[in-house]
Short mmCIF file of C-alpha atoms in Angstrom, two decimals:
data_model
loop_
_atom_site.label_atom_id
_atom_site.label_comp_id
_atom_site.label_asym_id
_atom_site.label_seq_id
_atom_site.Cartn_x
_atom_site.Cartn_y
_atom_site.Cartn_z
CA MET M 1 108.56 84.97 7.10
CA SER M 2 105.20 85.23 5.41
CA SER M 3 103.50 82.03 4.60
CA SER M 4 102.21 83.37 1.32
CA SER M 5 105.31 85.18 0.09
CA SER M 6 107.83 82.50 1.12
CA SER M 7 110.04 81.18 -1.55
CA VAL M 8 109.59 77.73 0.01
CA PRO M 9 106.85 75.80 -1.96
CA LYS M 10 103.95 74.13 -0.38
CA GLN M 11 104.42 70.54 0.67
CA PRO M 12 101.94 67.71 0.69
CA LEU M 13 100.78 66.86 4.23
CA SER M 14 98.53 64.23 5.68
CA GLY M 15 97.63 62.66 8.98
CA TRP M 16 98.57 59.13 10.01
CA GLY M 17 95.82 57.74 7.86
CA ARG M 18 97.58 59.33 4.79
CA TYR M 19 94.16 60.59 3.56
CA PRO M 20 93.39 63.20 2.64
CA LEU M 21 96.67 64.79 1.23
CA VAL M 22 96.70 68.50 1.50
CA ASP M 23 99.33 71.03 0.29
CA SER M 24 100.55 73.43 3.04
CA TYR M 25 103.20 75.81 3.86
CA LEU M 26 105.24 74.60 6.82
CA GLN M 27 106.98 76.44 9.64
CA ARG M 28 109.26 74.66 12.18
CA PRO M 29 110.16 77.15 15.00
CA GLU M 30 113.13 76.37 17.14
CA LYS M 31 111.88 78.35 20.09
CA VAL M 32 108.53 79.20 21.71
CA SER M 33 109.36 82.85 21.38
CA SER M 34 109.31 82.44 17.56
CA LEU M 35 105.59 81.72 17.56
CA THR M 36 104.71 85.44 17.90
CA LYS M 37 106.75 86.31 14.85
CA ILE M 38 105.10 83.57 12.79
CA ILE M 39 101.64 84.78 13.63
CA GLN M 40 102.56 88.41 13.00
CA THR M 41 104.11 87.71 9.64
CA ALA M 42 101.36 85.44 8.29
CA GLU M 43 99.61 88.51 6.76
CA ASN M 44 96.37 87.67 8.49
CA LYS M 45 96.14 84.16 6.86
CA PRO M 46 95.10 81.26 8.97
CA VAL M 47 97.72 79.14 10.88
CA LEU M 48 97.53 76.04 12.88
CA ALA M 49 99.90 74.18 15.24
CA ARG M 50 100.64 70.51 14.52
CA GLY M 51 102.58 68.09 16.85
CA ALA M 52 103.89 64.69 15.65
CA GLY M 53 101.20 64.28 13.01
CA ARG M 54 99.46 61.27 14.63
CA SER M 55 95.87 62.51 14.29
CA TYR M 56 94.54 60.42 11.33
CA GLY M 57 92.76 62.78 9.00
CA ASP M 58 92.78 66.46 8.17
CA ALA M 59 92.49 68.03 11.70
CA ALA M 60 96.15 69.07 12.01
CA ILE M 61 96.69 70.59 8.59
CA CYS M 62 96.26 74.30 7.57
CA PRO M 63 96.86 74.98 3.91
CA SER M 64 98.15 78.47 4.42
CA CYS M 65 100.58 77.72 7.28
CA THR M 66 100.99 74.61 9.46
CA ILE M 67 103.34 75.16 12.42
CA ILE M 68 105.26 71.92 13.24
CA THR M 69 105.97 72.03 16.98
CA GLU M 70 108.35 69.08 17.17
CA ARG M 71 111.46 71.28 17.97
CA LEU M 72 109.55 72.96 20.92
CA ASN M 73 110.46 70.04 23.13
CA ARG M 74 112.24 71.25 26.25
CA MET M 75 111.62 69.78 29.68
CA LEU M 76 111.22 72.87 31.94
CA ALA M 77 110.82 71.60 35.50
CA PHE M 78 109.80 68.54 37.55
CA ASP M 79 108.69 68.38 41.14
CA GLU M 80 109.77 65.03 42.66
CA GLU M 81 107.29 65.47 45.52
CA SER M 82 104.05 66.13 43.51
CA GLY M 83 105.07 64.47 40.15
CA ILE M 84 104.09 67.61 38.26
CA LEU M 85 106.05 68.07 35.03
CA ALA M 86 106.40 71.33 33.14
CA CYS M 87 107.38 71.14 29.51
CA GLU M 88 106.97 72.60 26.07
CA THR M 89 104.22 71.57 23.73
CA GLY M 90 106.44 69.46 21.48
CA VAL M 91 107.58 67.05 24.06
CA THR M 92 106.42 63.51 23.21
CA ILE M 93 104.91 60.76 25.32
CA LYS M 94 108.00 58.64 24.42
CA GLU M 95 110.34 61.25 25.82
CA ILE M 96 108.26 61.45 29.10
CA VAL M 97 108.07 57.71 29.75
CA GLU M 98 111.64 57.10 28.82
CA ILE M 99 112.97 59.85 31.04
CA PHE M 100 110.54 59.44 34.01
CA SER M 101 109.65 55.81 34.22
CA PRO M 102 113.17 54.89 35.46
CA ARG M 103 112.59 57.51 38.18
CA GLY M 104 109.28 55.84 39.24
CA TRP M 105 106.85 58.04 37.37
CA PHE M 106 104.43 57.37 34.53
CA LEU M 107 101.62 59.22 32.67
CA ALA M 108 98.24 59.05 34.36
CA VAL M 109 96.69 58.64 30.92
CA THR M 110 98.47 57.46 27.72
CA PRO M 111 97.08 56.83 24.27
CA GLY M 112 97.96 53.69 22.14
CA THR M 113 101.04 55.25 20.76
CA LYS M 114 103.95 57.13 22.46
CA PHE M 115 104.70 59.11 19.30
CA VAL M 116 102.28 61.82 20.33
CA THR M 117 103.23 65.41 21.65
CA VAL M 118 101.68 66.70 24.86
CA GLY M 119 100.25 69.58 22.87
CA GLY M 120 98.50 67.19 20.56
CA ALA M 121 97.35 65.04 23.42
CA ILE M 122 95.68 68.12 24.93
CA ALA M 123 94.27 69.44 21.61
CA PHE M 124 92.52 66.11 21.01
CA ASP M 125 91.98 65.29 24.67
CA VAL M 126 93.28 61.80 24.10
CA HIS M 127 92.12 58.83 26.22
CA GLY M 128 93.63 55.48 27.08
CA LYS M 129 92.70 52.06 28.40
CA ASN M 130 91.70 53.50 31.72
CA HIS M 131 89.29 56.25 30.70
CA TYR M 132 86.49 54.66 32.72
CA ARG M 133 88.63 55.20 35.84
CA ASP M 134 90.89 58.17 35.26
CA GLY M 135 89.33 60.16 32.47
CA SER M 136 91.09 61.82 29.53
CA PHE M 137 94.50 63.38 29.32
CA SER M 138 93.04 66.84 30.17
CA ARG M 139 92.03 65.62 33.64
CA HIS M 140 95.74 65.57 34.61
CA VAL M 141 96.66 68.87 33.07
CA CYS M 142 97.39 71.31 35.88
CA ASN M 143 97.94 74.38 33.76
CA LEU M 144 98.76 75.37 30.16
CA LYS M 145 99.99 78.50 28.42
CA LEU M 146 98.03 79.43 25.24
CA MET M 147 98.94 81.92 22.53
CA LEU M 148 95.86 83.68 21.19
CA ALA M 149 95.21 85.01 17.78
CA SER M 150 96.06 88.51 19.09
CA GLY M 151 99.57 87.21 20.16
CA GLU M 152 98.61 87.51 23.87
CA VAL M 153 99.71 84.59 26.05
CA VAL M 154 97.15 83.36 28.53
CA GLN M 155 97.39 80.84 31.36
CA CYS M 156 94.41 78.62 31.82
CA SER M 157 93.31 75.55 33.71
CA SER M 158 90.09 73.94 34.98
CA GLN M 159 90.09 76.64 37.67
CA GLU M 160 91.62 79.69 35.89
CA ASN M 161 90.09 80.88 32.59
CA SER M 162 88.15 77.73 32.75
CA ASP M 163 85.99 78.43 29.62
CA LEU M 164 89.06 78.87 27.58
CA PHE M 165 90.59 75.76 29.02
CA TRP M 166 87.62 73.52 28.19
CA ALA M 167 87.36 75.01 24.73
CA THR M 168 91.07 74.22 24.21
CA VAL M 169 90.89 70.67 25.51
CA GLY M 170 89.65 68.76 22.56
CA GLY M 171 89.54 71.99 20.52
CA MET M 172 92.03 70.70 17.90
CA GLY M 173 94.19 73.79 18.01
CA LEU M 174 91.44 76.14 16.91
CA THR M 175 91.51 78.38 20.06
CA GLY M 176 95.24 79.08 19.94
CA ILE M 177 98.71 77.52 20.12
CA ILE M 178 99.47 75.53 23.26
CA MET M 179 103.03 76.69 24.24
CA GLU M 180 103.75 75.09 27.68
CA VAL M 181 101.99 72.71 29.90
CA GLU M 182 102.04 71.33 33.41
CA ILE M 183 100.84 67.72 33.81
CA ALA M 184 100.64 65.44 36.83
CA LEU M 185 102.42 62.10 36.51
CA ARG M 186 101.54 59.09 38.71
CA PRO M 187 104.05 57.14 40.85
CA ILE M 188 104.86 53.53 39.82
CA GLN M 189 106.90 50.83 41.58
CA THR M 190 107.95 49.08 38.34
CA ALA M 191 107.98 49.44 34.55
CA TYR M 192 105.82 46.41 34.16
CA ILE M 193 102.15 45.51 33.88
CA LYS M 194 100.37 42.63 35.66
CA ALA M 195 98.07 41.52 32.78
CA LYS M 196 95.37 39.09 32.10
CA SER M 197 94.27 38.01 28.65
CA ILE M 198 90.78 36.42 28.19
CA LYS M 199 89.14 34.96 25.06
CA ALA M 200 85.36 35.69 24.74
CA LYS M 201 83.06 33.65 22.44
CA ASN M 202 80.84 36.54 21.37
CA LEU M 203 79.79 40.06 22.07
CA ASP M 204 77.57 39.27 25.08
CA GLU M 205 80.43 37.37 26.78
CA THR M 206 82.80 40.23 25.85
CA LEU M 207 80.68 42.86 27.63
CA ALA M 208 80.11 40.57 30.55
CA LEU M 209 83.86 40.14 31.01
CA PHE M 210 84.39 43.92 30.95
CA GLU M 211 81.83 44.13 33.78
CA GLU M 212 83.46 41.43 35.75
CA TYR M 213 87.11 42.36 35.53
CA GLU M 214 87.21 46.18 35.21
CA PRO M 215 86.70 46.74 38.88
CA GLN M 216 89.87 44.57 39.52
CA TYR M 217 92.24 46.32 37.01
CA GLN M 218 93.28 49.79 36.14
CA TYR M 219 93.22 49.18 32.35
CA SER M 220 91.03 47.37 29.93
CA VAL M 221 90.71 46.88 26.18
CA ALA M 222 89.53 44.21 23.74
CA TRP M 223 90.45 43.21 20.19
CA ILE M 224 87.34 42.34 18.28
CA ASP M 225 86.94 40.03 15.33
CA CYS M 226 84.54 42.29 13.35
CA LEU M 227 84.10 39.85 10.54
CA ALA M 228 82.70 37.02 12.70
CA SER M 229 79.03 36.35 12.46
CA GLY M 230 76.25 34.28 13.85
CA GLN M 231 76.96 32.83 17.28
CA SER M 232 80.48 34.13 17.10
CA LEU M 233 79.49 37.75 16.42
CA GLY M 234 81.79 40.02 18.52
CA ARG M 235 84.21 37.32 19.62
CA SER M 236 87.31 38.93 21.12
CA ARG M 237 90.48 38.83 23.07
CA LEU M 238 90.30 41.12 26.21
CA SER M 239 93.33 42.48 27.95
CA PHE M 240 93.21 43.76 31.47
CA GLY M 241 96.10 45.19 33.43
CA SER M 242 97.43 47.11 36.42
CA HIS M 243 100.82 48.55 37.22
CA ALA M 244 102.88 45.70 38.75
CA ALA M 245 104.34 45.83 42.21
CA ILE M 246 107.83 44.64 42.91
CA ALA M 247 106.54 41.44 44.32
CA ASP M 248 104.86 40.59 41.06
CA LEU M 249 108.19 40.44 39.21
CA ASN M 250 110.57 37.51 38.69
CA GLN M 251 114.00 37.57 40.21
CA GLU M 252 115.64 39.06 37.20
CA GLN M 253 113.10 41.91 36.86
CA GLN M 254 113.32 42.60 40.55
CA ALA M 255 116.97 43.41 40.15
CA ALA M 256 116.10 46.49 38.11
CA PRO M 257 112.30 46.90 38.40
CA LEU M 258 112.23 50.30 36.66
CA LYS M 259 114.56 49.60 33.81
CA LEU M 260 113.59 48.11 30.51
CA LYS M 261 115.94 46.51 27.94
CA PRO M 262 115.90 48.20 24.65
CA LYS M 263 113.70 46.33 22.17
CA PRO M 264 114.36 46.21 18.42
CA SER M 265 111.73 47.60 16.10
CA CYS M 266 111.05 46.79 12.48
CA LYS M 267 109.82 48.91 9.64
CA VAL M 268 107.27 48.34 6.92
CA PRO M 269 109.55 49.09 3.89
CA PHE M 270 107.06 49.73 1.19
CA ASP M 271 103.36 50.44 0.49
CA PHE M 272 101.43 47.20 0.35
CA PRO M 273 99.38 46.42 -2.74
CA ALA M 274 95.91 48.00 -2.47
CA GLY M 275 93.97 44.74 -2.82
CA LEU M 276 95.93 42.77 -0.33
CA LEU M 277 93.69 43.68 2.61
CA ASN M 278 90.27 42.26 1.67
CA ARG M 279 87.57 40.40 3.48
CA TYR M 280 89.20 37.07 2.83
CA THR M 281 92.78 37.83 3.99
CA MET M 282 91.41 39.74 6.99
CA SER M 283 89.07 36.92 7.89
CA CYS M 284 92.02 34.49 7.78
CA PHE M 285 94.07 36.80 9.96
CA ASN M 286 91.32 37.39 12.45
CA ALA M 287 90.68 33.66 12.85
CA PHE M 288 94.38 33.03 13.42
CA TYR M 289 94.74 35.81 15.91
CA TYR M 290 91.74 34.74 17.84
CA HIS M 291 92.79 31.06 18.09
CA ARG M 292 96.50 31.90 18.61
CA GLN M 293 95.69 32.21 22.33
CA ARG M 294 94.95 28.57 23.07
CA SER M 295 93.85 28.96 26.70
CA TRP M 296 90.76 30.91 27.57
CA GLN M 297 92.72 32.93 30.25
CA VAL M 298 96.42 33.81 30.31
CA GLN M 299 98.10 35.75 33.17
CA SER M 300 101.50 37.41 32.56
CA VAL M 301 103.77 40.26 33.58
CA VAL M 302 104.73 42.41 30.55
CA ASP M 303 106.65 45.66 30.13
CA TYR M 304 104.76 48.76 29.69
CA ASP M 305 105.86 49.11 26.05
CA SER M 306 104.25 45.81 25.16
CA PHE M 307 101.00 46.58 27.01
CA PHE M 308 100.35 50.19 26.04
CA TYR M 309 102.13 50.63 22.59
CA PRO M 310 101.99 47.23 20.83
CA LEU M 311 101.94 48.77 17.27
CA ASP M 312 104.88 51.14 18.02
CA PHE M 313 107.46 48.46 17.37
CA LEU M 314 106.24 48.23 13.70
CA ARG M 315 107.35 51.63 12.29
CA ASP M 316 105.26 53.03 9.50
CA TRP M 317 102.55 50.52 9.88
CA ASN M 318 100.21 52.79 8.08
CA ARG M 319 101.83 51.63 4.87
CA LEU M 320 100.08 48.32 5.25
CA TYR M 321 96.91 49.94 3.82
CA GLY M 322 98.51 50.93 0.54
CA LYS M 323 99.29 54.39 -1.10
CA ARG M 324 95.62 55.47 -0.92
CA GLY M 325 95.73 55.31 2.91
CA PHE M 326 93.02 54.35 5.36
CA ILE M 327 90.33 55.66 7.60
CA GLN M 328 89.97 54.79 11.27
CA TYR M 329 86.36 55.07 12.08
CA GLN M 330 86.08 55.36 15.87
CA CYS M 331 82.63 55.87 17.47
CA VAL M 332 81.18 55.78 20.88
CA PHE M 333 77.70 54.62 22.01
CA PRO M 334 76.01 55.52 25.35
CA THR M 335 76.05 52.64 27.91
CA GLU M 336 72.36 51.94 27.79
CA VAL M 337 72.34 51.32 24.02
CA SER M 338 75.81 49.99 23.56
CA ARG M 339 75.01 46.36 23.06
CA GLU M 340 72.28 46.91 20.58
CA ALA M 341 74.34 49.38 18.65
CA LEU M 342 77.44 47.34 18.55
CA VAL M 343 75.44 44.34 17.33
CA ARG M 344 74.26 46.42 14.39
CA VAL M 345 77.65 47.76 13.59
CA LEU M 346 79.27 44.34 13.66
CA GLN M 347 76.50 42.84 11.71
CA LEU M 348 76.87 45.52 9.09
CA CYS M 349 80.66 44.94 8.82
CA ALA M 350 80.25 41.17 8.55
CA GLN M 351 77.44 41.52 5.86
CA LYS M 352 79.17 44.15 3.77
CA GLY M 353 82.74 42.77 4.16
CA TRP M 354 84.09 45.95 5.57
CA GLY M 355 86.21 44.36 8.16
CA THR M 356 89.67 45.02 9.57
CA PHE M 357 92.32 43.20 11.59
CA LEU M 358 92.53 46.23 13.79
CA ALA M 359 89.14 46.63 15.57
CA VAL M 360 89.37 47.80 19.22
CA LEU M 361 86.68 48.00 21.88
CA LYS M 362 87.06 50.08 25.08
CA ARG M 363 84.84 51.43 27.84
CA LEU M 364 84.73 55.26 28.25
CA GLY M 365 83.67 57.51 31.07
CA SER M 366 82.41 61.08 31.17
CA GLN M 367 83.21 63.85 28.71
CA GLU M 368 85.88 66.45 29.56
CA GLY M 369 86.17 69.33 26.98
CA TRP M 370 83.22 70.59 25.02
CA LEU M 371 84.51 68.96 21.85
CA SER M 372 86.00 65.99 23.63
CA PHE M 373 85.08 62.58 22.21
CA PRO M 374 84.26 60.44 25.26
CA THR M 375 80.86 59.86 26.70
CA PRO M 376 79.92 57.06 29.14
CA GLY M 377 79.66 53.86 27.11
CA PHE M 378 81.70 51.75 24.68
CA THR M 379 83.91 52.96 21.81
CA LEU M 380 84.72 50.80 18.78
CA ALA M 381 87.56 51.65 16.35
CA LEU M 382 87.79 50.22 12.88
CA ASP M 383 90.64 50.71 10.45
CA MET M 384 89.48 50.42 6.82
CA PRO M 385 91.55 50.93 3.62
CA ILE M 386 90.50 53.64 1.19
CA LYS M 387 88.72 51.95 -1.75
CA PRO M 388 85.54 52.28 -3.80
CA GLY M 389 82.42 51.93 -1.76
CA LEU M 390 83.94 52.87 1.57
CA GLU M 391 82.31 56.35 1.86
CA ARG M 392 78.85 54.88 1.18
CA PHE M 393 79.48 52.35 3.94
CA LEU M 394 80.71 55.03 6.42
CA VAL M 395 77.58 57.20 5.75
CA GLN M 396 75.53 54.21 6.85
CA LEU M 397 77.63 53.99 10.05
CA ASP M 398 77.13 57.81 10.63
CA ARG M 399 73.40 57.37 10.51
CA LEU M 400 73.53 54.51 12.92
CA VAL M 401 75.82 56.50 15.32
CA ILE M 402 73.39 59.39 15.28
CA GLU M 403 70.41 57.19 15.66
CA TYR M 404 71.86 55.76 18.93
CA GLY M 405 73.08 59.13 20.28
CA GLY M 406 76.83 58.46 19.79
CA ARG M 407 79.59 60.37 18.11
CA VAL M 408 82.71 59.95 15.98
CA TYR M 409 86.24 60.75 17.23
CA LEU M 410 87.42 63.87 15.46
CA ALA M 411 91.11 62.96 15.90
CA LYS M 412 90.48 60.02 13.57
CA ASP M 413 88.06 61.64 11.17
CA ALA M 414 88.65 62.61 7.59
CA ARG M 415 85.24 62.83 5.98
CA LEU M 416 82.33 63.57 8.37
CA SER M 417 79.70 66.01 7.14
CA PRO M 418 78.86 69.33 8.91
CA GLU M 419 75.33 68.06 9.55
CA ALA M 420 76.50 64.83 11.11
CA PHE M 421 79.07 66.68 13.26
CA ARG M 422 76.41 68.90 14.72
CA SER M 423 74.17 66.05 15.56
CA MET M 424 76.96 64.27 17.32
CA TYR M 425 78.42 67.16 19.41
CA PRO M 426 75.66 68.90 21.31
CA HIS M 427 78.15 71.24 23.11
CA PHE M 428 79.47 72.65 19.98
CA LEU M 429 77.69 76.00 20.22
CA ARG M 430 79.10 76.49 23.70
CA TRP M 431 82.57 75.91 22.30
CA LEU M 432 81.83 78.19 19.33
CA GLU M 433 80.93 81.00 21.69
CA VAL M 434 84.40 80.96 23.24
CA LYS M 435 86.08 80.63 19.80
CA SER M 436 84.11 83.56 18.47
CA GLN M 437 85.30 85.77 21.39
CA ILE M 438 88.94 85.01 21.15
CA ASP M 439 89.30 84.36 17.47
CA PRO M 440 86.49 86.07 15.59
CA TYR M 441 88.52 86.10 12.22
CA ASN M 442 89.50 82.43 12.39
CA ARG M 443 93.28 83.03 12.43
CA PHE M 444 93.39 79.42 13.79
CA SER M 445 91.90 77.21 11.22
CA SER M 446 92.33 73.72 9.67
CA ALA M 447 91.23 71.69 6.67
CA MET M 448 88.84 69.89 9.06
CA SER M 449 87.32 73.14 10.45
CA LYS M 450 86.68 74.26 6.88
CA ARG M 451 85.11 70.89 6.08
CA LEU M 452 82.89 70.85 9.13
CA GLN M 453 82.06 74.47 8.71
CA ILE M 454 82.93 75.54 12.26
CA GLU M 455 84.35 78.97 11.29
CA SER M 456 83.48 81.74 13.86
CA ALA M 457 81.94 84.48 11.72
CA LYS M 458 79.79 82.22 9.55
CA GLU M 459 78.36 80.43 12.52
CA ARG M 460 77.58 83.62 14.49
CA ILE M 461 75.34 84.54 11.53
CA LYS M 462 73.52 81.26 11.65
CA VAL M 463 73.17 81.22 15.39
#
């Protein structure tokens, strides 16, 4: 069915941030074999694969044809000896952990939500709370099958067709459609995490605690009060954790160490009023959350759901930001300038009142794919509702990020300029060289690739 001649009208589509809203023709193939037909009948118009729609901005939207892969979700094979899982692109993190954690296996890298497909995890090269130790999702991808613009299906990995692999990892679906993947899971003894939560009085103490405890734990993350100022600038609650051994569990947990009881979830039933989230309400929430932990250090054993996916219990939480949506601004700064850069960002947030109750700090390790986000240093993520003045503030942050040699996470972006993008991603031209070879006519395109002007033919002329 042609995307242009279809009797089905375009539908409004957005990312998790609900901004921007873009009209698109949608296709939902039932089988991987249907992908060839979709590409052939698209009348040479651009297409793009989209998983669960958990990227935040316009990266997973193609106005002429967005291919929703949620039904391409078969598990194909699993090797109990090596822990290597073969599955289709639409399998979600949720499906993997629910099926394989009771069998003693877990993902080596998981993002902060389990409602992400493996295809999406590769396309954005997602990271977790252990990037400084275990790298991005792509480090644990053994092999993938990619459908090119020509319809040819190519296998690639870090060893086979490696240039194509590293262009696809973090390439946001612009090199082709990921069809099937093989990923390596890691063995676990229990479905629990041995955790430590520590309060820090300010940014210096926060960074010092990362240095002290990261060698002792597999995972680390900090919630930051981005509206605190003065001597409390950068105060935080840090969480460290490692997969628990059976000996770490209580008697009840030891009876079924790999089994979790189902937990109820709740749902945000409506869009919150636009003005509800302001510097005063968020300052009150941040102060409450910071002081809610009375002791400076708390040790506990928690289930993996609570540790890795704390927001997943609140369905449709993006409605908290109102109908206009929100932007998550996630940036990373190199290690040697992280403290200075973070001070300036936090000072700017406090001064301008552009704070949030969801501000997260993590340490990152080395970059994987050519358009992958991580670089050794610290990443800060800030969720901010769409309202007048936001873009002007974010442009200030862009300049600051570029000044310190950092970059913005494209999986979260909805408004970066082409010039800022090129300043932040120095390996872009290497990626573009591969893109131009395999997709010279931009059959795989997105609203983001148009906005950032990373279309093959145009860029070849410039280069």
